[in-house]
Short mmCIF file of N, CA and C in Angstrom, two decimals:
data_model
loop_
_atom_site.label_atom_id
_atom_site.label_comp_id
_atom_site.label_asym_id
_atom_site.label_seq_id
_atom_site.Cartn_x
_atom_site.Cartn_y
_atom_site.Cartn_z
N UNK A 1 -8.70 1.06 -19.12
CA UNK A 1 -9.32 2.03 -18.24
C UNK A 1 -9.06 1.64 -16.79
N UNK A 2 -8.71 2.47 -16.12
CA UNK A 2 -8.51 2.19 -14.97
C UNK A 2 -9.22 2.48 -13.65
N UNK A 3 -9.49 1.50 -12.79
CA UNK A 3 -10.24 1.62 -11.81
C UNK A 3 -9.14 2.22 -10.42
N UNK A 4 -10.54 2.97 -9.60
CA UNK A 4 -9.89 3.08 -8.35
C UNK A 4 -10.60 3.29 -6.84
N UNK A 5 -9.83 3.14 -6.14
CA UNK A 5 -10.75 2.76 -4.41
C UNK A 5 -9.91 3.13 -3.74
N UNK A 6 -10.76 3.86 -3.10
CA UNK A 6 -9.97 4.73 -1.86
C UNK A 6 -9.90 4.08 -0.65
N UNK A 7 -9.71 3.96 0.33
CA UNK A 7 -9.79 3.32 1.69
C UNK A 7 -9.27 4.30 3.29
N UNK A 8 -9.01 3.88 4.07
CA UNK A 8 -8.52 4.13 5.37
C UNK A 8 -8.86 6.10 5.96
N UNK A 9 -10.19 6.21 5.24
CA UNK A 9 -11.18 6.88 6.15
C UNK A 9 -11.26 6.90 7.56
N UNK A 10 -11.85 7.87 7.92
CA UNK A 10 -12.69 7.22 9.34
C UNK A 10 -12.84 8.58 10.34
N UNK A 11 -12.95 8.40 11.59
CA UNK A 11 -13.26 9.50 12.18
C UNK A 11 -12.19 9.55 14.06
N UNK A 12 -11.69 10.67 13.72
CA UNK A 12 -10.61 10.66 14.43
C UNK A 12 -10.68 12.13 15.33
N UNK A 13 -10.33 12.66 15.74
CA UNK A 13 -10.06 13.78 16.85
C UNK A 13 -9.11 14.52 16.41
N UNK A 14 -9.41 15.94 16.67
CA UNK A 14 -8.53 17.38 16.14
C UNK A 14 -7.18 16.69 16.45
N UNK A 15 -6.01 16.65 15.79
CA UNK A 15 -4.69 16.94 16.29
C UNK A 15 -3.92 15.59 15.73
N UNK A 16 -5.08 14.58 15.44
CA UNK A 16 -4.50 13.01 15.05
C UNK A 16 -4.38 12.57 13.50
N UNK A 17 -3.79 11.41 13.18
CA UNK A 17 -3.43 11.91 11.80
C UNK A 17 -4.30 10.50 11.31
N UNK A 18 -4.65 10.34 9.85
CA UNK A 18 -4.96 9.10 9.29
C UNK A 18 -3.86 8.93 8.02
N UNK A 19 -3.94 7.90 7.30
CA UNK A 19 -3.32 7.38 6.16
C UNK A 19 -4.48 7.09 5.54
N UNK A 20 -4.59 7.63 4.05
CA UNK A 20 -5.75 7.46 3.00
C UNK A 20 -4.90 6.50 2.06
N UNK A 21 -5.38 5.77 1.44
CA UNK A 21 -4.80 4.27 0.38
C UNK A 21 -5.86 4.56 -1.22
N UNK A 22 -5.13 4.75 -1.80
CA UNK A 22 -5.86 4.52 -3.42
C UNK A 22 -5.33 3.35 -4.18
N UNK A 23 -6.24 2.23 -4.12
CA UNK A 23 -5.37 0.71 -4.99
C UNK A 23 -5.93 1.21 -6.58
N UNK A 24 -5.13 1.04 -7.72
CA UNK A 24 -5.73 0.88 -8.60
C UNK A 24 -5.57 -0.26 -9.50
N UNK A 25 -6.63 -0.94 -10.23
CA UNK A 25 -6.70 -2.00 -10.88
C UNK A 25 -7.06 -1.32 -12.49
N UNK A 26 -6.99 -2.17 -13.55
CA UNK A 26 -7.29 -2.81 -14.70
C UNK A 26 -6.86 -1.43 -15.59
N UNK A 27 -5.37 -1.14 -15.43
CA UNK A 27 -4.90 -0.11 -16.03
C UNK A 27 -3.12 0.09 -15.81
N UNK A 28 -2.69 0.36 -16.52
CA UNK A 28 -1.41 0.79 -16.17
C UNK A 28 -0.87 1.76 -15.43
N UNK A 29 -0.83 2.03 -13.97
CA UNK A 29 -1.03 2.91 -13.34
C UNK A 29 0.59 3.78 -13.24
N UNK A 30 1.27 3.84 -13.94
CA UNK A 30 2.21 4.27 -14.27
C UNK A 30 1.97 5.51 -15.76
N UNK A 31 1.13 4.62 -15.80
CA UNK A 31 0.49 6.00 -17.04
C UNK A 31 0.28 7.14 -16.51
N UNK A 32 -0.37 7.45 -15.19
CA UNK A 32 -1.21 8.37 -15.01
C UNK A 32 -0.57 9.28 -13.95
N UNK A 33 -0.35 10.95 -13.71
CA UNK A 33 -0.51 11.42 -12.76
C UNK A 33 -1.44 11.23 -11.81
N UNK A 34 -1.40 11.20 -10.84
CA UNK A 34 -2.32 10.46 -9.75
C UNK A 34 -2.44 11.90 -8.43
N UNK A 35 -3.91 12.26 -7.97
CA UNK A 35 -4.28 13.35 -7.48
C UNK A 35 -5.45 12.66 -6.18
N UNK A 36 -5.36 14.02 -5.15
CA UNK A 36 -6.29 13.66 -4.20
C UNK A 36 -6.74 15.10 -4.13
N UNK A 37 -8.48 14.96 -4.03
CA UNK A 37 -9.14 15.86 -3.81
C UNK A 37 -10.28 15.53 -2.39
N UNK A 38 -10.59 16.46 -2.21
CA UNK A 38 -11.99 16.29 -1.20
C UNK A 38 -12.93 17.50 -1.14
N UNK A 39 -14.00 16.62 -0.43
CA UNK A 39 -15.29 17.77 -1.16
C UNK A 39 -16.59 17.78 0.04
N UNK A 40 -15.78 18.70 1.09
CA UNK A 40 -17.07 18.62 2.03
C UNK A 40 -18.38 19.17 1.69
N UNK A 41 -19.28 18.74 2.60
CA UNK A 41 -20.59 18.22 2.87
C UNK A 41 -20.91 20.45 2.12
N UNK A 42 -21.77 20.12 0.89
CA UNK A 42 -22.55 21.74 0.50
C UNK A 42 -21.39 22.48 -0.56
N UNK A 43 -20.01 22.09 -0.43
CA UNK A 43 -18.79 22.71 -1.23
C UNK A 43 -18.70 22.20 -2.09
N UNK A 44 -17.82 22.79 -3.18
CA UNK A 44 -17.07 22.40 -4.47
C UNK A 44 -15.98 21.21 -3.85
N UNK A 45 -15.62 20.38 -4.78
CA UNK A 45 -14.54 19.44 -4.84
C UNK A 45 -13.18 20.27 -4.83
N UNK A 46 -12.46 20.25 -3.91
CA UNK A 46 -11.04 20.34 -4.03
C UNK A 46 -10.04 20.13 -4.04
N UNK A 47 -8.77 20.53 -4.51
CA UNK A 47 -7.76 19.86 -4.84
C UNK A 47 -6.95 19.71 -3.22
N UNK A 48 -6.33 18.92 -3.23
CA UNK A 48 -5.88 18.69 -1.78
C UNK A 48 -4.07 18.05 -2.40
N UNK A 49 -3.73 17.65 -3.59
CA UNK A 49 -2.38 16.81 -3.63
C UNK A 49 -2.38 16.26 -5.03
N UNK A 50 -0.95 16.39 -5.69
CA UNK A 50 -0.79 15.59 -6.82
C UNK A 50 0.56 14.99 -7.13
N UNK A 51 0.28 13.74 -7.43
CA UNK A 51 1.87 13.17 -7.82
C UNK A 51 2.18 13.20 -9.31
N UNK A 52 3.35 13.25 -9.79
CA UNK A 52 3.71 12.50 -11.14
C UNK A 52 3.93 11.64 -10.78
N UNK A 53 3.59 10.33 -12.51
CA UNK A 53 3.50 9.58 -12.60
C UNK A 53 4.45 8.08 -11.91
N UNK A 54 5.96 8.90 -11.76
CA UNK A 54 6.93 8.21 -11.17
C UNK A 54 7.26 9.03 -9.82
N UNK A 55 6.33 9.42 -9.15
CA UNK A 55 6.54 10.46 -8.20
C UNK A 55 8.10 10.97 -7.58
N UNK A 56 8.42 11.64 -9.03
CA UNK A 56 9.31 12.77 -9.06
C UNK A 56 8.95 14.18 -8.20
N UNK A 57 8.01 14.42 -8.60
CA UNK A 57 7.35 15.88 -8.20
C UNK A 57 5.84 15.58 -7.65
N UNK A 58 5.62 16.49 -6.70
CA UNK A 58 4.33 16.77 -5.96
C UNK A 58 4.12 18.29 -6.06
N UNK A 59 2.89 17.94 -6.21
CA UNK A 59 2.32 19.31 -6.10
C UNK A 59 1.10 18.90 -4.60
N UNK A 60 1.09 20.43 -3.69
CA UNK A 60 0.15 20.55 -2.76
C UNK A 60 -0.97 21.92 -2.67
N UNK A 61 -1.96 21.93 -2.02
CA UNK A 61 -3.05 23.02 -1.80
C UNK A 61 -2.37 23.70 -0.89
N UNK A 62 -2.68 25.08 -1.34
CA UNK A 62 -2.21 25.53 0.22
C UNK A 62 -2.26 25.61 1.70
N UNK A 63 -3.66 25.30 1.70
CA UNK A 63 -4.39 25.05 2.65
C UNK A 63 -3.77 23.76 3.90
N UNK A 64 -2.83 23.27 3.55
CA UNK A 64 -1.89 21.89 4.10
C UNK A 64 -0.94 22.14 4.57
N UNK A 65 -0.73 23.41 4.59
CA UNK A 65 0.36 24.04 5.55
C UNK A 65 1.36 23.26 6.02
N UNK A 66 2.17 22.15 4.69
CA UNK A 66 2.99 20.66 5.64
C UNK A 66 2.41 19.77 5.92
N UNK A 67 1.19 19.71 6.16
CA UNK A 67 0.40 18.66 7.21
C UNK A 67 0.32 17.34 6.46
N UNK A 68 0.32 17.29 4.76
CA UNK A 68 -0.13 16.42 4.59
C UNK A 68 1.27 15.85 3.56
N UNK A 69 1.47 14.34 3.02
CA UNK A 69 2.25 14.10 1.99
C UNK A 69 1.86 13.10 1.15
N UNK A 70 1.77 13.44 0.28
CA UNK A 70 1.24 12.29 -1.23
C UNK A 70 2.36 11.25 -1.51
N UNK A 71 2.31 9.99 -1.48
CA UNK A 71 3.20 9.23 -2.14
C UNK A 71 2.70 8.29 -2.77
N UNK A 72 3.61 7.23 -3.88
CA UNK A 72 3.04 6.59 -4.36
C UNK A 72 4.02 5.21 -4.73
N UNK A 73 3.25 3.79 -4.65
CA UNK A 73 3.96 2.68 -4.62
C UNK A 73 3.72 1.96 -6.33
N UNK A 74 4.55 2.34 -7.57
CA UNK A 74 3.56 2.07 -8.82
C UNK A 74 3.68 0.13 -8.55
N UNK A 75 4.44 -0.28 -8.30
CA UNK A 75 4.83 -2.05 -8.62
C UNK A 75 3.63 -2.23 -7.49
N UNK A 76 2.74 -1.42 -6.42
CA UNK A 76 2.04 -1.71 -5.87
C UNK A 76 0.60 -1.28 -6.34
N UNK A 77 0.87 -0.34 -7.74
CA UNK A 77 -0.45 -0.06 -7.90
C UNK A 77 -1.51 1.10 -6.66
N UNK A 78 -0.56 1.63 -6.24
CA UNK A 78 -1.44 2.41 -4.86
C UNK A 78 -0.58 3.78 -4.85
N UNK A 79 -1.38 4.63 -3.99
CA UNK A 79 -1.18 6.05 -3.48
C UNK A 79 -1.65 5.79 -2.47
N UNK A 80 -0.83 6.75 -1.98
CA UNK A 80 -1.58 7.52 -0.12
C UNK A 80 -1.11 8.86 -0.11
N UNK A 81 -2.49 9.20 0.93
CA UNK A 81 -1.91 10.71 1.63
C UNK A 81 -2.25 10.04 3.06
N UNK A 82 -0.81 11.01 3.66
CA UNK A 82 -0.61 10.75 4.89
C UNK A 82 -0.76 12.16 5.63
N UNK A 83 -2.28 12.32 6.40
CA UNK A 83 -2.56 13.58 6.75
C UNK A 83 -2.29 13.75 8.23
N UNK A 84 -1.54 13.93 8.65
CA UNK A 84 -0.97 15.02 10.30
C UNK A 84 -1.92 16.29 10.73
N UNK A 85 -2.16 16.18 12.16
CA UNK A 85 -2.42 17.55 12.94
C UNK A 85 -3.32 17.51 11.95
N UNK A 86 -4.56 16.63 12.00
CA UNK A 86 -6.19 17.24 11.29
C UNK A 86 -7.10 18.21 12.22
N UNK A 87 -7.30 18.74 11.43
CA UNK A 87 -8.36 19.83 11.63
C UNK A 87 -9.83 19.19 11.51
N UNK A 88 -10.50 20.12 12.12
CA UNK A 88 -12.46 19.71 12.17
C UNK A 88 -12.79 20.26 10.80
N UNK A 89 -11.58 21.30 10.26
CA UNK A 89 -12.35 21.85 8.54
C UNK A 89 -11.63 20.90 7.63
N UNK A 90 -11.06 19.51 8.02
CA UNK A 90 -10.29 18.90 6.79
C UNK A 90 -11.30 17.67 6.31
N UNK A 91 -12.73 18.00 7.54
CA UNK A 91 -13.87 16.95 7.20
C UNK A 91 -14.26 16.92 5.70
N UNK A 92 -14.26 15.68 5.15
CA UNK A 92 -14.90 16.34 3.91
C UNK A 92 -14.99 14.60 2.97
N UNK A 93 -15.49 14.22 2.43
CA UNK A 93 -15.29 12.91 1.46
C UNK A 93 -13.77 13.03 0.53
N UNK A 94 -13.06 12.21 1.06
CA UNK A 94 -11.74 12.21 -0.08
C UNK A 94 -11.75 11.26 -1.18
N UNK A 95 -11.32 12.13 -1.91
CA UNK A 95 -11.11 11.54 -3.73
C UNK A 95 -10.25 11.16 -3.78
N UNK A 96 -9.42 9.80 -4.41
CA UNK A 96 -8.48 9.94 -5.16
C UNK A 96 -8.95 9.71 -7.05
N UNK A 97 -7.70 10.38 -8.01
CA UNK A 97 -8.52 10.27 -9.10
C UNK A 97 -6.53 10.73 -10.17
N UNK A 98 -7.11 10.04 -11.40
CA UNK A 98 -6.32 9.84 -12.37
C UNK A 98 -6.02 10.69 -13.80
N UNK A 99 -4.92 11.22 -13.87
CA UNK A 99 -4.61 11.70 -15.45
C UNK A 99 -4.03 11.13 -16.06
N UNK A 100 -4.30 10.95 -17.54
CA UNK A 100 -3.33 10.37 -18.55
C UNK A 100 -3.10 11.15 -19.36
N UNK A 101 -3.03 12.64 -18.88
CA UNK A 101 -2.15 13.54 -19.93
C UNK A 101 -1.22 14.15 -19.14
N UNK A 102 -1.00 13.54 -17.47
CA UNK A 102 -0.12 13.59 -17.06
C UNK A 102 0.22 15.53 -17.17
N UNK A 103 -0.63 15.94 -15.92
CA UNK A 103 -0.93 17.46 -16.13
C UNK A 103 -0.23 18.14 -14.96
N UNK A 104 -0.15 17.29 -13.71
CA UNK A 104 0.20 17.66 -12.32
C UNK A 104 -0.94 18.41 -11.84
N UNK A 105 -2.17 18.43 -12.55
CA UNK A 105 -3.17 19.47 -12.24
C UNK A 105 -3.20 19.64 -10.61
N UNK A 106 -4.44 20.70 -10.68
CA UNK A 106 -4.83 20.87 -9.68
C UNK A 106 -6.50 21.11 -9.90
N UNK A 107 -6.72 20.68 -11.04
CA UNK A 107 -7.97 21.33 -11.68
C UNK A 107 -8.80 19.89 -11.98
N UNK A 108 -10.29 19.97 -10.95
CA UNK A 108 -10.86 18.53 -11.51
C UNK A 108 -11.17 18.47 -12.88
N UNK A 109 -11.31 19.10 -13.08
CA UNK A 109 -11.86 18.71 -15.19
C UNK A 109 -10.91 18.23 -15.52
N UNK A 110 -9.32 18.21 -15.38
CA UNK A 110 -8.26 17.53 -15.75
C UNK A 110 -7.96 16.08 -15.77
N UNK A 111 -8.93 15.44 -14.85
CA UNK A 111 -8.14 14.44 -14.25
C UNK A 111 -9.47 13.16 -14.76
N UNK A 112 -9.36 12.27 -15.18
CA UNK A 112 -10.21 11.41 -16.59
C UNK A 112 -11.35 10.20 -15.11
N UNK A 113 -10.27 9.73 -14.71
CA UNK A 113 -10.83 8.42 -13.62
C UNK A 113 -10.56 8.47 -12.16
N UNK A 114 -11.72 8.33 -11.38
CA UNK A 114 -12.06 9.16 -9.79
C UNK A 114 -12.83 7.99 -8.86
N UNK A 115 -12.10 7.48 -7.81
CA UNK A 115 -12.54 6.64 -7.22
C UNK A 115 -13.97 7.06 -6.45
N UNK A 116 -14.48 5.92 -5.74
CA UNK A 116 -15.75 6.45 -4.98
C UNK A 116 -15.65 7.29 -3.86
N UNK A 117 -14.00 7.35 -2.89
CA UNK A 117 -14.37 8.12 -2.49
C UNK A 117 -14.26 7.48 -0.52
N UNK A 118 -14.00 8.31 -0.13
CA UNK A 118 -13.85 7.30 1.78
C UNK A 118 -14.13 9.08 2.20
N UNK A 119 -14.80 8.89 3.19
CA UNK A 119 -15.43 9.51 3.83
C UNK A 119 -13.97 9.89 5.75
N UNK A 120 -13.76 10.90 5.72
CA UNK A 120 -12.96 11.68 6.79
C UNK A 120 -13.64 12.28 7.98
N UNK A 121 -13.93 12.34 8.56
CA UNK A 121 -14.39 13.21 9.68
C UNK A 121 -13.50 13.21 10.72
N UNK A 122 -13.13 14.42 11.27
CA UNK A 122 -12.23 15.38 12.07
C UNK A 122 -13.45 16.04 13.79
N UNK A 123 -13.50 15.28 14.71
CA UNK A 123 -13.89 15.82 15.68
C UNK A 123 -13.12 16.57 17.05
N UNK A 124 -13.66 18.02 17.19
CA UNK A 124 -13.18 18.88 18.16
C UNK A 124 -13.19 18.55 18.86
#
C-alpha cells in the first residue's frame, strides 16, 4: 500500500508560479497512475492533472488553460505540478493521489490512495 505527501504549498501573488512535490513511499510507485486534484475552501474536490504510470500520457482540467504541467520522477518515487500565471481562484488545498487500475481518470472515486494534502493560496 502506498503512502503519499504532498509538499511545496504556500502563498504567493496573482501572476507567480509554485512547484507542488508528491514523494511516495511503501509501494511500488510505478504501479500506479498518479493524479492531482484540489478542493477549495465550501467546493467539491477537483480534478486538476493526471499522469500514466510511466508518464507517457497526461491528461489536464480544462480550467489550466497551459498553465500548469504534471510530471513524474518513478526511480525518484515523486510527482509534481508545476503551476504558472496563478490565479486568486486556483486557491484551494492540493491533492495528490494514486490508481492501480491505472485509469488516467479524472474521477475521484477512481483513484484508491490520497495524500494529506498542502494547502495553496493565490493573493490579488
Amino acid at each position: 500500500q502506498v503512502q503519499l505527501a504532498e509538499s511545496g504549498g504556500g502563498l504567493v501573488q496573482a501572476g507567480g508560479s509554485l512547484r507542488l512535490s508528491c514523494a511516495a513511499s511503501g509501494g511500488t510507485f510505478s504501479r500506479y497512475d498518479m493524479g492531482w486534484f484540489r478542493q477549495a475552501s465550501g467546493k467539491e474536490r477537483e480534478f486538476v492533472a493526471a499522469i500514466r504510470w510511466n508518464g507517457v500520457e497526461t491528461r489536464y482540467a480544462a480550467f489550466e488553460e497551459g498553465r500548469f504541467t504534471i510530471s513524474r520522477h518513478n526511480a525518484k518515487n515523486s510527482m509534481y505540478l508545476q503551476m504558472n500565471s496563478l490565479k486568486p481562484e486556483d486557491t484551494a488545498v492540493y491533492y495528490c493521489a494514486a490508481d492501480d487500475r491505472r485509469l488516467l481518470s479524472s474521477r475521484v472515486s477512481d483513484y484508491n490512495y490520497w495524500g494529506q494534502g498542502t494547502q495553496v493560496t493565490i493573493s490579488s
